[in-house]
Amino acid sequence: MAFRKALKRTAVIGGGAAATLFGLSQLIEYRKKQTTKTGLVQLTYVAAEAKLRAPFADGLPSRQAQLATLKSKDFDVLVIGGGATGVGCALDAVTRNLNTALVERNDFSSGTSSRSTKLIHGGVRYLQKAIMKLDYEQYMMVKEALHERANLLEIAPHLSAPLPIMLPVYKWWQLPYYWAGIKMYDLVAGIQCLKTSYVLSKSKALELFPMLKKDKLVGAIVYYDGQHNDARMNLAIGLTAARYGAAMANYTEVIHLLKKKDPQTGMDNVCGAHCRDVLTGEEFDVKAKCVINATGPFTDSVRKMDSQENQNICQPSAGVHIVIPGYYSPDNMGLLDPATSDGRVIFFLPWEKMTIAGTTDTPTDVTAHPMPGEDDINFILREVRNYLSPDVEVRRGDVLAAWSGIRPLVTDPNSKDTQSICRNHIVSISDSGLVTIAGGKWTTYRSMAEETLDAAIKRHNLPAEECKTVGLMLEGSKGWTPTLYIRLVQDYGLEQEVAQHLASTYGGKAYDVAKMAHVTGQRWPIVGKRLVSEFPYIEAEVLYAIKEYACTAIDIIARRTRLGFLNVQAADEALPRIVQIMAKELGWSQERKTAELEAAKKFLYTEMGYRSRSEQLIKTSEMTLDNQEVARYKKRFQMFDKDRKGFITTVDLQQVLDSINVQIDENSLHEILNEVDVNKNGQIEIDEFLKLMSAVKKGQVSDSRLAILMKSAEETLDMRGPVTVDRSGGGV
């Protein structure tokens, strides 16, 4: 009642931003006074202890050793799920001196945690809702996230960094409105504000973001949030937990929960899980006093293992992202579209020298293999076009990769209104003692884990110490400096781009990767053979990834490196060499190598947008070429099809290239041809070629190597022209 009275007291005349800010500030002051008395609402800041025993600081145990520990030891805590929240719970538990285990049925970070927007943020839109609706809970959620943002940037400086994000303004009245909201964002962050936001004039905004649409632009506001490599961050948290002694195994599926009857209450309590090694099929029990369900979108499947009567609490929502070339955005400036055509928010961010755009928010079914839809991809492209200059042609063919992540929105099972979505996370404990943590966001994984362990310790009377994860440095942070890459170049003879990549991915552990790199045999670089020429990933990373529990080729292209998320064609080209390296290291049979290659190609095709990219050619049934263009392209085709067969093969390509002294190896020619060979018969028919050129014209396909190669060859031959008698030296 007192809280409602306070709400009424904050009602001020006028609905402007200033009035609302004043009202919220009054409400916050009221709640501060109340919480000082009751201690109900306050954030706890705990500094990590300077010294924690790390039994595996010098070397991680192998997966086989981890499985042996899982089978033979009784644990205090068993965590199900290897996403950000799951590994966060494992790290929190093991650093509280609890015997900790974790199992994940796929790879670490294989689900939603590797498919985010790559931001570490408090949530500008959540703060807007908090202000407009005087919602204190929403305000505290933002404040907590901003605290966690600062912590994450500190404990993994090699994997994260502040990123300026521009909010372009096209109406004068929006300038003070957005400025007030962004300044409030800075204010809520307090001393943990990364950098102060600022206003830009139109000319300055275009100077920093030259691709921006200039018509009706009045200015822009720039604020700062954090950005990270999400899959690597997830892995760093998990590896840190493993070094502190947590027994962790990926590709270990929970078949059912173990239960035993409590002699005092007569109730069946959860006491572990019956698991199966997905790679070998072996089944075994993992015994634990407490089991934590941290399975994200699969929360309900584990809850139903506990009791079939449990109602579903997860309401999954799909978020699609696309990756387009880096030239679509500045190297170090993101863009926020605060109000898309359907009311959603779109981010447009530089990431790994590419540009990432997203996300959508649509209801979906829970699946382990979400696929990006063509409608969502085109929605994002349309929104991007709205903010970029007409000079910049946003083409469907420029989408290099696309993916869908399932956001596990939840309803509170303890709430009377079970249909209402919980805006934050929930921690619930069943009658049998199963602890479930669901919902939330990437940024707050640590505080969610702390809250979960606090609840688990209380419920199961576990002999635990205080939480130590605030300020606890993650894998790779020790020994990292902004200039580490220079030492890698000087000491090992790596390319600068490769050295920078290794330093920003592995931190202080980059030296271990560099030591595994093979000599190239070239003058420069001395070591470090690339997997594909246009990306800085090297072969040594595949070997190192195996030490980081990588078990499949998909683990390499999706999570140990990010190649599959950056360019599906480049990932496809790198796969044979990746499989070859892993097969030699792990002793794979030919059958296993073939299966790995097929599985990885299927992953790229279905989950990383390769299917959508390939279908652009198939869908181009309606020709957009005029008669003159058809004639020109037929003439170009016939320069290669000299025998008028109606199709061309790699042999035809090689003959023309030899005539103009261009050398391309046979494997590369097969790859070039395969990109546009719709019916996969090893040849390109004239109809397929015309469809390709029609798709290029419409922007559905870009960077087609075959189209560019044939055009370049034609131009070279035309420049030469026929050799005259005079130039040939005469004749008889």
XYZ file of C-alpha atoms in Angstrom:
732
model
C 0.000 0.000 0.000
C 2.803 2.392 0.933
C 4.454 1.670 -2.412
C 1.239 2.539 -4.294
C 0.977 5.805 -2.347
C 4.521 6.587 -3.350
C 3.592 5.944 -6.953
C 0.712 8.404 -6.670
C 2.978 10.995 -5.080
C 5.333 10.712 -8.068
C 2.574 11.521 -10.551
C 3.591 14.921 -11.916
C 1.918 17.299 -14.298
C 2.954 16.735 -17.925
C 4.037 13.604 -19.703
C 7.441 14.741 -20.925
C 10.757 12.993 -20.378
C 11.885 15.447 -17.681
C 8.700 14.962 -15.696
C 8.937 11.217 -15.954
C 12.606 11.267 -14.913
C 11.718 13.389 -11.900
C 8.938 10.984 -10.960
C 11.207 7.976 -11.247
C 13.925 9.646 -9.195
C 11.422 10.299 -6.410
C 10.321 6.681 -6.548
C 13.913 5.463 -6.380
C 14.635 7.631 -3.351
C 11.546 6.239 -1.632
C 12.607 2.654 -2.340
C 16.149 3.380 -1.127
C 14.763 4.497 2.222
C 12.577 1.409 2.455
C 15.344 -1.008 1.552
C 17.714 0.596 4.032
C 15.224 -0.427 6.705
C 14.240 -3.852 5.366
C 17.265 -4.899 3.312
C 14.928 -6.443 0.730
C 16.178 -4.755 -2.405
C 19.914 -4.250 -2.651
C 22.758 -5.433 -4.808
C 25.540 -7.249 -3.020
C 29.066 -6.500 -4.151
C 31.527 -9.183 -3.181
C 35.171 -8.970 -4.159
C 36.734 -12.223 -5.345
C 39.368 -13.621 -3.020
C 42.904 -13.022 -4.157
C 43.791 -16.706 -3.863
C 41.684 -19.702 -4.821
C 43.077 -23.190 -5.238
C 43.119 -24.155 -8.909
C 44.175 -27.821 -9.136
C 44.328 -27.746 -12.945
C 45.996 -24.366 -13.430
C 48.854 -25.921 -15.410
C 46.765 -28.138 -17.667
C 43.157 -29.122 -18.189
C 42.160 -32.756 -17.610
C 41.090 -34.572 -20.768
C 37.446 -35.273 -21.517
C 38.066 -38.938 -20.720
C 39.483 -37.989 -17.315
C 36.480 -35.730 -16.670
C 34.077 -38.562 -17.528
C 35.945 -40.903 -15.193
C 35.534 -38.370 -12.377
C 31.826 -37.984 -13.110
C 31.343 -41.751 -12.837
C 33.348 -42.295 -9.667
C 32.688 -39.307 -7.410
C 29.715 -38.081 -5.361
C 29.110 -34.368 -5.893
C 27.526 -31.553 -3.949
C 26.155 -29.941 -7.120
C 25.369 -31.278 -10.595
C 24.578 -28.626 -13.202
C 22.669 -29.676 -16.329
C 23.411 -27.331 -19.233
C 26.633 -25.867 -20.630
C 25.383 -22.468 -21.759
C 26.362 -19.186 -20.100
C 24.084 -19.700 -17.091
C 25.095 -23.329 -16.624
C 28.854 -22.741 -16.677
C 28.263 -19.653 -14.510
C 26.563 -21.856 -11.915
C 29.427 -24.372 -12.099
C 32.046 -21.644 -11.575
C 30.087 -20.129 -8.694
C 29.685 -23.536 -7.021
C 33.258 -24.760 -7.398
C 34.727 -21.475 -6.084
C 32.495 -21.829 -3.000
C 34.405 -25.051 -2.318
C 31.557 -27.324 -3.426
C 32.269 -30.545 -5.317
C 30.832 -29.592 -8.687
C 29.871 -31.441 -11.856
C 28.378 -30.225 -15.139
C 27.017 -32.133 -18.149
C 25.951 -30.768 -21.534
C 24.303 -32.952 -24.191
C 25.870 -30.999 -27.068
C 28.910 -28.733 -26.981
C 29.452 -25.907 -24.517
C 27.620 -22.786 -25.806
C 26.037 -24.745 -28.648
C 22.621 -23.199 -28.022
C 21.403 -19.658 -27.449
C 24.603 -18.499 -25.714
C 26.564 -18.545 -28.995
C 23.755 -16.939 -31.029
C 23.296 -13.604 -29.277
C 23.703 -10.021 -30.501
C 27.215 -10.102 -28.942
C 26.380 -7.175 -26.642
C 27.078 -6.869 -22.918
C 24.459 -4.306 -22.026
C 22.056 -3.073 -19.407
C 19.235 -2.623 -21.876
C 18.379 0.878 -23.043
C 14.861 -0.196 -24.033
C 14.231 -1.707 -20.577
C 15.251 1.572 -18.960
C 12.852 3.416 -21.279
C 10.017 1.159 -20.081
C 11.075 1.655 -16.458
C 10.960 5.423 -16.866
C 7.723 5.627 -18.818
C 5.881 3.193 -16.547
C 7.618 4.122 -13.272
C 8.559 0.458 -12.966
C 11.072 0.017 -10.153
C 11.618 -3.696 -10.833
C 12.579 -2.933 -14.415
C 14.885 -0.161 -13.207
C 16.664 -2.530 -10.815
C 17.030 -5.093 -13.584
C 18.867 -2.493 -15.696
C 21.004 -1.408 -12.752
C 21.995 -5.006 -12.003
C 22.836 -5.605 -15.679
C 25.018 -2.483 -15.787
C 26.918 -3.705 -12.729
C 27.408 -7.091 -14.394
C 28.479 -5.364 -17.608
C 31.291 -3.612 -15.758
C 32.335 -6.847 -14.046
C 32.408 -8.846 -17.287
C 34.512 -6.215 -19.072
C 36.960 -6.371 -16.164
C 37.287 -10.154 -15.764
C 37.684 -10.935 -19.489
C 39.354 -7.867 -21.071
C 40.662 -9.875 -24.033
C 37.182 -11.047 -25.032
C 35.225 -7.846 -24.401
C 35.495 -4.111 -24.938
C 33.354 -0.953 -24.818
C 31.588 -0.145 -28.084
C 30.148 3.253 -29.053
C 26.637 2.947 -30.471
C 25.040 5.730 -32.496
C 21.360 6.544 -32.277
C 20.556 8.666 -35.363
C 17.812 11.272 -34.924
C 15.588 12.385 -37.809
C 13.102 14.607 -35.931
C 14.069 17.627 -33.831
C 11.737 16.799 -30.958
C 13.383 13.363 -30.579
C 16.769 14.881 -29.811
C 16.008 16.028 -26.215
C 13.799 12.959 -25.666
C 16.505 10.441 -26.564
C 19.207 12.560 -24.920
C 17.341 12.469 -21.594
C 16.913 8.697 -21.812
C 20.547 8.015 -22.698
C 21.771 10.379 -19.958
C 19.598 8.440 -17.515
C 21.351 5.281 -18.734
C 24.701 6.879 -17.844
C 23.292 8.001 -14.503
C 22.048 4.543 -13.561
C 25.464 3.073 -14.386
C 27.040 5.576 -11.979
C 30.757 5.075 -11.480
C 30.528 2.026 -13.737
C 29.582 4.158 -16.741
C 31.955 3.083 -19.529
C 32.173 6.487 -21.217
C 29.885 9.493 -21.142
C 27.308 9.708 -23.928
C 27.344 12.745 -26.208
C 25.371 14.527 -28.924
C 26.625 14.893 -32.498
C 25.717 17.404 -35.170
C 24.564 16.114 -38.548
C 27.942 16.704 -40.161
C 29.859 15.015 -37.357
C 27.487 12.030 -37.365
C 28.049 11.568 -41.107
C 31.794 11.910 -40.612
C 31.805 9.048 -38.092
C 29.164 6.961 -39.899
C 29.419 7.954 -43.604
C 27.042 5.164 -44.702
C 24.182 6.819 -42.778
C 21.162 8.217 -44.629
C 21.607 11.995 -44.610
C 18.115 13.117 -45.713
C 16.244 14.756 -42.792
C 19.031 13.769 -40.359
C 19.207 16.373 -37.588
C 21.928 14.826 -35.450
C 22.780 11.758 -33.402
C 23.463 10.580 -29.869
C 26.316 8.205 -29.065
C 26.340 6.037 -25.960
C 28.523 3.130 -24.855
C 27.811 -0.523 -24.136
C 30.016 -3.601 -24.105
C 30.636 -6.136 -26.866
C 32.082 -9.636 -26.600
C 32.735 -12.895 -28.406
C 29.847 -14.792 -26.816
C 30.827 -18.416 -27.543
C 34.431 -17.833 -26.468
C 33.235 -16.038 -23.339
C 30.982 -18.992 -22.510
C 33.915 -21.348 -23.028
C 36.228 -19.160 -20.922
C 33.807 -19.337 -17.986
C 33.544 -23.106 -18.345
C 37.299 -23.647 -18.667
C 37.854 -21.467 -15.596
C 35.446 -23.693 -13.651
C 37.306 -26.786 -14.903
C 40.652 -25.367 -13.774
C 39.215 -24.808 -10.303
C 38.210 -28.468 -10.176
C 34.711 -28.774 -11.646
C 34.164 -32.091 -13.467
C 32.655 -31.042 -16.810
C 31.773 -33.037 -19.905
C 30.181 -31.964 -23.168
C 28.278 -34.443 -25.345
C 26.890 -36.014 -22.170
C 23.113 -36.284 -22.193
C 20.817 -36.645 -19.185
C 18.455 -39.583 -19.806
C 16.513 -39.274 -16.550
C 16.902 -37.911 -13.030
C 17.885 -40.131 -10.110
C 15.710 -40.053 -7.003
C 15.792 -41.564 -3.541
C 13.225 -41.563 -0.757
C 13.804 -39.289 2.221
C 13.353 -41.499 5.318
C 12.036 -38.561 7.375
C 9.483 -37.106 4.957
C 8.856 -40.135 2.759
C 9.241 -37.955 -0.360
C 11.360 -38.802 -3.393
C 14.233 -36.336 -3.697
C 16.412 -35.749 -6.758
C 19.902 -37.123 -6.090
C 21.637 -37.059 -9.471
C 21.137 -38.019 -13.109
C 21.491 -41.048 -15.345
C 23.634 -39.906 -18.262
C 24.801 -41.137 -21.659
C 28.018 -40.323 -23.463
C 26.649 -39.191 -26.823
C 29.904 -40.069 -28.609
C 30.245 -43.650 -27.350
C 26.744 -44.542 -26.162
C 27.989 -45.550 -22.698
C 25.513 -44.859 -19.870
C 26.350 -44.079 -16.239
C 25.051 -42.343 -13.116
C 26.226 -39.014 -11.733
C 25.305 -38.673 -8.060
C 24.826 -35.291 -6.411
C 23.126 -33.775 -3.371
C 21.694 -30.999 -5.541
C 20.791 -30.870 -9.240
C 20.507 -27.527 -11.048
C 18.517 -27.278 -14.276
C 20.141 -24.567 -16.423
C 19.077 -25.745 -19.861
C 17.672 -22.532 -21.352
C 14.973 -23.299 -23.937
C 14.959 -26.952 -22.784
C 14.028 -26.035 -19.220
C 10.650 -27.756 -19.400
C 12.022 -31.069 -20.686
C 14.170 -31.425 -17.545
C 11.347 -30.226 -15.288
C 9.139 -32.956 -16.741
C 11.839 -35.523 -15.938
C 11.253 -34.441 -12.351
C 7.461 -34.641 -12.638
C 5.213 -35.068 -15.667
C 2.677 -32.881 -13.877
C 4.895 -29.809 -14.114
C 3.426 -27.166 -16.413
C 5.530 -25.602 -19.162
C 7.064 -22.302 -18.093
C 9.244 -21.589 -21.138
C 7.781 -19.503 -23.947
C 10.521 -19.619 -26.603
C 11.128 -16.692 -28.927
C 13.379 -16.820 -32.000
C 15.896 -14.067 -32.641
C 17.488 -14.037 -36.097
C 20.758 -12.262 -36.891
C 22.575 -11.783 -40.170
C 26.210 -11.064 -40.989
C 27.087 -8.812 -43.920
C 30.468 -7.449 -45.098
C 32.384 -5.088 -42.852
C 32.122 -2.181 -45.290
C 28.484 -1.692 -44.252
C 29.568 -0.116 -40.947
C 32.529 1.785 -39.505
C 35.189 -0.312 -37.747
C 34.312 0.956 -34.279
C 30.797 2.384 -34.266
C 27.491 0.555 -33.938
C 23.996 1.749 -34.795
C 20.714 1.399 -32.927
C 17.339 1.576 -34.639
C 15.074 2.250 -31.626
C 11.781 1.883 -33.468
C 11.551 -0.423 -36.455
C 8.507 -0.643 -38.702
C 6.916 -3.165 -36.341
C 8.150 -1.654 -33.066
C 11.160 -3.873 -32.500
C 14.748 -2.768 -31.879
C 17.477 -3.503 -34.423
C 21.213 -3.312 -33.701
C 23.728 -2.821 -36.499
C 27.194 -3.563 -35.128
C 30.791 -4.138 -36.259
C 31.953 -7.583 -35.110
C 35.071 -9.567 -36.028
C 35.649 -7.187 -38.983
C 32.170 -7.957 -40.311
C 28.806 -6.310 -39.628
C 26.145 -8.050 -37.567
C 22.487 -6.960 -37.750
C 19.546 -8.162 -35.653
C 17.470 -9.222 -33.990
C 13.927 -10.378 -34.605
C 11.554 -11.582 -31.901
C 8.993 -14.157 -32.996
C 7.365 -17.107 -31.172
C 8.869 -20.472 -32.090
C 8.997 -24.124 -31.136
C 11.858 -25.441 -29.023
C 14.425 -27.209 -31.184
C 18.102 -28.059 -30.914
C 18.600 -26.916 -34.524
C 16.874 -23.544 -35.101
C 16.992 -22.225 -38.664
C 16.909 -18.610 -39.856
C 13.848 -17.878 -41.970
C 13.927 -15.963 -45.218
C 11.187 -13.587 -44.006
C 13.261 -12.636 -40.955
C 16.388 -12.127 -43.050
C 14.532 -9.830 -45.434
C 12.930 -7.931 -42.523
C 16.370 -7.120 -41.126
C 17.640 -6.077 -44.569
C 14.651 -3.750 -45.044
C 15.297 -2.079 -41.693
C 18.972 -1.677 -42.494
C 18.075 -0.002 -45.812
C 15.936 2.533 -43.937
C 18.988 3.898 -42.138
C 21.686 3.660 -44.787
C 22.398 6.068 -47.620
C 20.723 5.307 -50.985
C 24.271 5.168 -52.363
C 24.792 1.962 -50.363
C 22.936 -0.858 -52.087
C 21.902 -3.373 -49.418
C 21.791 -6.674 -51.310
C 20.355 -10.005 -50.249
C 23.413 -11.635 -51.746
C 25.650 -9.833 -49.248
C 24.329 -11.940 -46.360
C 27.363 -14.075 -45.540
C 25.771 -15.978 -42.666
C 22.505 -16.000 -40.740
C 21.403 -17.772 -37.599
C 18.510 -18.083 -35.194
C 18.820 -18.228 -31.413
C 15.986 -19.252 -29.117
C 15.461 -16.833 -26.263
C 13.946 -18.732 -23.282
C 11.301 -16.310 -22.031
C 9.626 -17.726 -18.927
C 6.520 -17.446 -16.792
C 6.849 -17.695 -13.026
C 5.469 -21.094 -11.882
C 4.779 -19.597 -8.445
C 2.729 -16.730 -9.863
C -1.079 -16.814 -9.874
C -1.024 -15.400 -13.407
C 0.977 -18.115 -15.158
C 0.460 -16.536 -18.584
C 2.394 -13.368 -17.806
C 5.967 -13.286 -19.082
C 8.644 -12.704 -16.448
C 10.817 -9.809 -17.586
C 13.829 -11.023 -15.617
C 14.874 -14.544 -14.599
C 13.307 -16.939 -12.140
C 14.770 -19.446 -9.686
C 12.363 -22.162 -8.608
C 12.800 -25.294 -6.491
C 10.490 -28.264 -6.899
C 9.158 -30.412 -4.057
C 11.803 -33.008 -4.908
C 14.601 -30.441 -4.688
C 15.325 -29.818 -8.395
C 16.618 -26.253 -8.706
C 15.664 -24.504 -11.960
C 17.163 -21.260 -13.217
C 15.436 -19.920 -16.339
C 15.087 -16.716 -18.318
C 17.377 -13.747 -17.873
C 20.009 -12.429 -20.293
C 23.631 -13.103 -21.207
C 24.964 -10.072 -19.357
C 23.556 -11.142 -15.982
C 24.694 -14.786 -16.105
C 26.944 -14.299 -13.038
C 24.346 -12.731 -10.748
C 21.799 -15.323 -11.895
C 24.261 -18.070 -10.958
C 24.908 -16.465 -7.578
C 21.197 -16.258 -6.817
C 20.708 -19.862 -7.949
C 23.506 -21.186 -5.742
C 22.281 -19.176 -2.769
C 18.863 -20.829 -3.166
C 20.361 -24.293 -3.707
C 22.659 -24.021 -0.677
C 19.778 -22.966 1.530
C 17.429 -25.704 0.288
C 19.967 -28.552 0.464
C 22.024 -27.368 3.459
C 25.258 -27.471 1.481
C 28.528 -26.596 3.288
C 29.389 -23.658 1.067
C 31.413 -20.477 1.376
C 30.436 -16.998 0.167
C 30.203 -16.200 -3.554
C 33.582 -15.262 -5.014
C 32.840 -14.647 -8.687
C 32.737 -10.832 -8.682
C 36.156 -9.805 -9.957
C 37.260 -13.413 -10.547
C 39.402 -13.350 -13.691
C 38.462 -15.761 -16.462
C 40.516 -18.080 -18.668
C 43.075 -16.106 -20.676
C 42.803 -12.836 -18.769
C 46.019 -13.483 -16.852
C 48.964 -12.274 -18.882
C 46.860 -10.370 -21.405
C 47.767 -6.792 -22.324
C 46.599 -4.626 -25.242
C 50.067 -5.017 -26.785
C 50.349 -8.791 -26.354
C 49.996 -9.315 -30.100
C 53.276 -7.455 -30.722
C 55.160 -10.056 -28.660
C 53.479 -12.820 -30.666
C 54.657 -11.237 -33.918
C 58.183 -10.667 -32.620
C 58.679 -13.972 -30.788
C 56.967 -16.386 -33.181
C 56.862 -14.690 -36.580
C 53.073 -14.601 -36.870
C 51.217 -12.236 -39.194
C 50.025 -9.145 -37.343
C 46.352 -9.878 -38.096
C 46.727 -13.459 -36.865
C 48.560 -12.316 -33.743
C 45.853 -9.769 -32.953
C 43.198 -12.445 -33.396
C 44.997 -14.916 -31.110
C 45.512 -12.281 -28.421
C 41.867 -11.171 -28.487
C 40.576 -14.760 -28.484
C 42.872 -16.618 -26.102
C 44.381 -13.787 -24.064
C 47.437 -14.973 -22.157
C 46.887 -18.494 -23.516
C 47.719 -17.219 -27.028
C 51.341 -18.247 -26.426
C 50.214 -21.869 -26.057
C 48.461 -21.683 -29.434
C 51.461 -20.010 -31.085
C 53.775 -22.793 -29.819
C 51.617 -25.333 -31.648
C 51.737 -23.456 -34.969
C 53.670 -25.103 -37.801
C 56.336 -23.444 -39.916
C 54.892 -22.143 -43.191
C 58.065 -22.519 -45.247
C 57.625 -18.944 -46.468
C 59.739 -15.893 -45.774
C 56.744 -14.390 -43.918
C 54.867 -15.359 -41.882
C 57.307 -17.820 -40.358
C 54.576 -19.819 -38.564
C 50.803 -19.962 -38.691
C 49.087 -21.535 -41.698
C 45.630 -20.068 -42.239
C 42.571 -22.293 -42.593
C 41.188 -19.881 -45.208
C 43.012 -16.936 -46.699
C 40.589 -14.125 -45.762
C 40.271 -14.952 -42.043
C 43.007 -15.022 -39.374
C 42.159 -18.512 -38.051
C 45.160 -20.862 -38.218
C 45.556 -24.640 -38.220
C 47.126 -24.659 -34.747
C 43.792 -23.507 -33.319
C 42.227 -26.813 -34.347
C 44.819 -28.697 -32.303
C 44.378 -26.355 -29.347
C 40.584 -26.630 -29.592
C 40.834 -30.373 -28.957
C 42.480 -29.544 -25.627
C 39.470 -27.277 -24.994
C 37.124 -30.281 -25.371
C 36.243 -29.790 -29.036
C 34.959 -33.159 -30.272
C 33.517 -32.433 -33.724
C 34.222 -30.290 -36.765
C 31.116 -28.233 -35.917
C 32.699 -27.343 -32.558
C 35.627 -25.833 -34.468
C 33.769 -23.782 -37.083
C 31.002 -22.586 -34.733
C 32.476 -22.074 -31.270
C 36.279 -22.515 -30.995
C 36.580 -20.307 -34.058
C 33.600 -18.251 -35.322
C 34.098 -19.013 -39.001
C 30.636 -20.519 -39.481
C 29.029 -17.404 -37.983
C 31.066 -15.055 -40.165
C 31.038 -16.626 -43.619
C 29.400 -19.958 -44.414
C 31.246 -20.383 -47.707
C 34.624 -19.805 -46.069
C 33.699 -22.291 -43.335
C 32.664 -24.824 -45.979
C 36.018 -24.412 -47.722
C 37.935 -24.864 -44.455
C 36.092 -28.033 -43.427
C 38.174 -30.641 -45.297
C 41.408 -29.403 -43.701
C 39.788 -29.126 -40.250
C 38.505 -32.710 -40.482
C 41.923 -33.867 -41.697
C 43.704 -32.293 -38.701
C 41.177 -33.627 -36.178
C 41.238 -37.121 -37.725
C 45.011 -37.327 -37.382
C 44.942 -36.077 -33.784
C 41.960 -38.168 -32.627
C 42.498 -41.275 -34.748
C 39.272 -41.067 -36.730
C 38.412 -43.729 -39.295
C 37.533 -42.840 -42.874
C 33.887 -43.476 -42.017
C 34.068 -41.015 -39.121
C 35.768 -38.390 -41.297
C 33.006 -38.660 -43.902
C 30.312 -38.420 -41.214
C 31.964 -35.345 -39.662
C 32.201 -33.595 -43.010
C 28.561 -34.307 -43.841
C 27.325 -33.234 -40.386
C 29.251 -29.957 -40.541
C 28.000 -29.190 -44.047
C 24.437 -29.886 -42.903
C 24.972 -27.528 -39.947
C 26.111 -24.734 -42.266
C 23.295 -25.431 -44.693
C 20.440 -25.493 -42.180
C 21.530 -23.477 -39.131
C 23.976 -20.913 -40.504
C 21.971 -19.683 -43.477
C 23.789 -21.516 -46.277
C 20.446 -22.958 -47.414
C 18.913 -19.497 -47.705
C 21.973 -18.283 -49.590
C 21.889 -21.260 -51.982
C 18.152 -20.965 -52.550
C 18.596 -17.479 -53.984
C 19.774 -19.132 -57.202
C 17.036 -21.758 -57.215
C 14.334 -19.153 -56.615
C 15.490 -16.997 -59.510
C 13.099 -18.628 -61.932
C 11.847 -15.252 -63.165
C 14.485 -13.731 -65.407
C 15.129 -10.005 -65.067
C 17.574 -9.815 -67.985
C 16.612 -7.921 -71.118
C 17.397 -9.273 -74.604
C 20.610 -7.279 -74.863
C 21.875 -8.636 -71.533
C 20.930 -12.215 -72.471
C 22.877 -11.883 -75.714
C 25.907 -10.441 -73.902
C 25.963 -13.190 -71.269
C 25.459 -15.936 -73.863
C 28.467 -14.573 -75.733
C 30.498 -14.627 -72.485
C 29.392 -18.196 -71.789
C 30.373 -19.338 -75.291
C 33.917 -18.010 -74.786
C 34.257 -20.886 -72.305
C 31.935 -23.362 -74.071
C 33.936 -23.441 -77.307
C 32.517 -26.806 -78.364
C 28.937 -25.459 -77.992
C 28.010 -28.320 -75.613
C 25.520 -26.118 -73.751
C 27.464 -26.441 -70.494
C 30.912 -25.762 -69.053
C 33.099 -27.757 -66.646
C 36.305 -27.112 -64.723
C 38.220 -28.279 -67.820
C 36.662 -25.476 -69.892
C 37.463 -22.931 -67.193
C 41.065 -24.140 -66.942
C 41.633 -23.898 -70.720
C 40.516 -20.262 -70.861
C 42.490 -19.349 -67.730
C 45.631 -20.979 -69.159
C 45.221 -18.885 -72.318
C 45.398 -15.677 -70.269
C 48.150 -16.977 -67.940
C 45.970 -17.226 -64.835
C 46.725 -20.122 -62.514
C 43.996 -21.535 -60.228
C 44.349 -25.015 -58.758
C 41.821 -27.715 -59.629
C 40.269 -27.910 -56.148
C 39.560 -24.188 -56.162
C 37.951 -24.431 -59.585
C 35.677 -27.217 -58.322
C 34.674 -25.016 -55.366
C 33.974 -22.045 -57.668
C 31.809 -24.189 -59.926
C 30.017 -25.884 -57.029
C 28.861 -22.524 -55.621
C 26.439 -22.076 -58.521
C 25.907 -25.676 -59.649
C 22.248 -25.878 -58.609
C 21.599 -29.481 -59.676
C 25.058 -30.648 -58.496
C 25.990 -32.501 -61.675
C 29.499 -31.057 -61.896
C 28.733 -28.666 -64.759
C 27.064 -25.314 -65.382
C 24.386 -25.212 -68.074
C 23.612 -22.026 -69.970
C 20.293 -21.698 -68.119
C 22.078 -21.925 -64.761
C 24.537 -19.244 -65.860
C 21.758 -16.896 -66.978
C 19.938 -17.464 -63.670
C 23.170 -16.597 -61.868
C 23.566 -13.340 -63.770
C 19.888 -12.494 -63.187
C 20.356 -13.088 -59.444
C 23.498 -10.904 -59.468
C 21.556 -8.129 -61.205
C 18.766 -8.269 -58.584
C 21.285 -8.300 -55.696
C 20.182 -11.753 -54.541
C 23.697 -13.078 -55.144
C 26.913 -11.144 -54.685
C 30.608 -11.958 -54.743
C 30.032 -14.917 -57.061
C 33.511 -16.065 -57.926
C 32.375 -17.701 -61.167
C 30.612 -14.555 -62.391
C 33.613 -12.354 -61.542
C 36.122 -14.840 -62.990
C 34.261 -15.154 -66.308
C 33.804 -11.399 -66.590
C 37.486 -10.772 -65.860
C 38.578 -13.416 -68.376
C 36.275 -11.922 -71.042
C 37.666 -8.419 -70.471
C 41.255 -9.693 -70.662
C 40.588 -11.505 -73.947
C 38.781 -8.471 -75.397
C 41.717 -6.209 -74.508
C 44.071 -8.504 -76.404
C 41.914 -8.558 -79.516
C 42.912 -10.477 -82.667
C 46.618 -10.464 -83.485
C 47.140 -8.547 -86.790
C 49.552 -9.600 -89.540
C 51.756 -6.573 -88.818
C 52.044 -7.434 -85.088
C 52.738 -11.091 -85.836
C 55.748 -10.174 -87.918
C 54.147 -10.616 -91.300
C 53.552 -13.782 -93.230
C 54.168 -15.442 -96.530
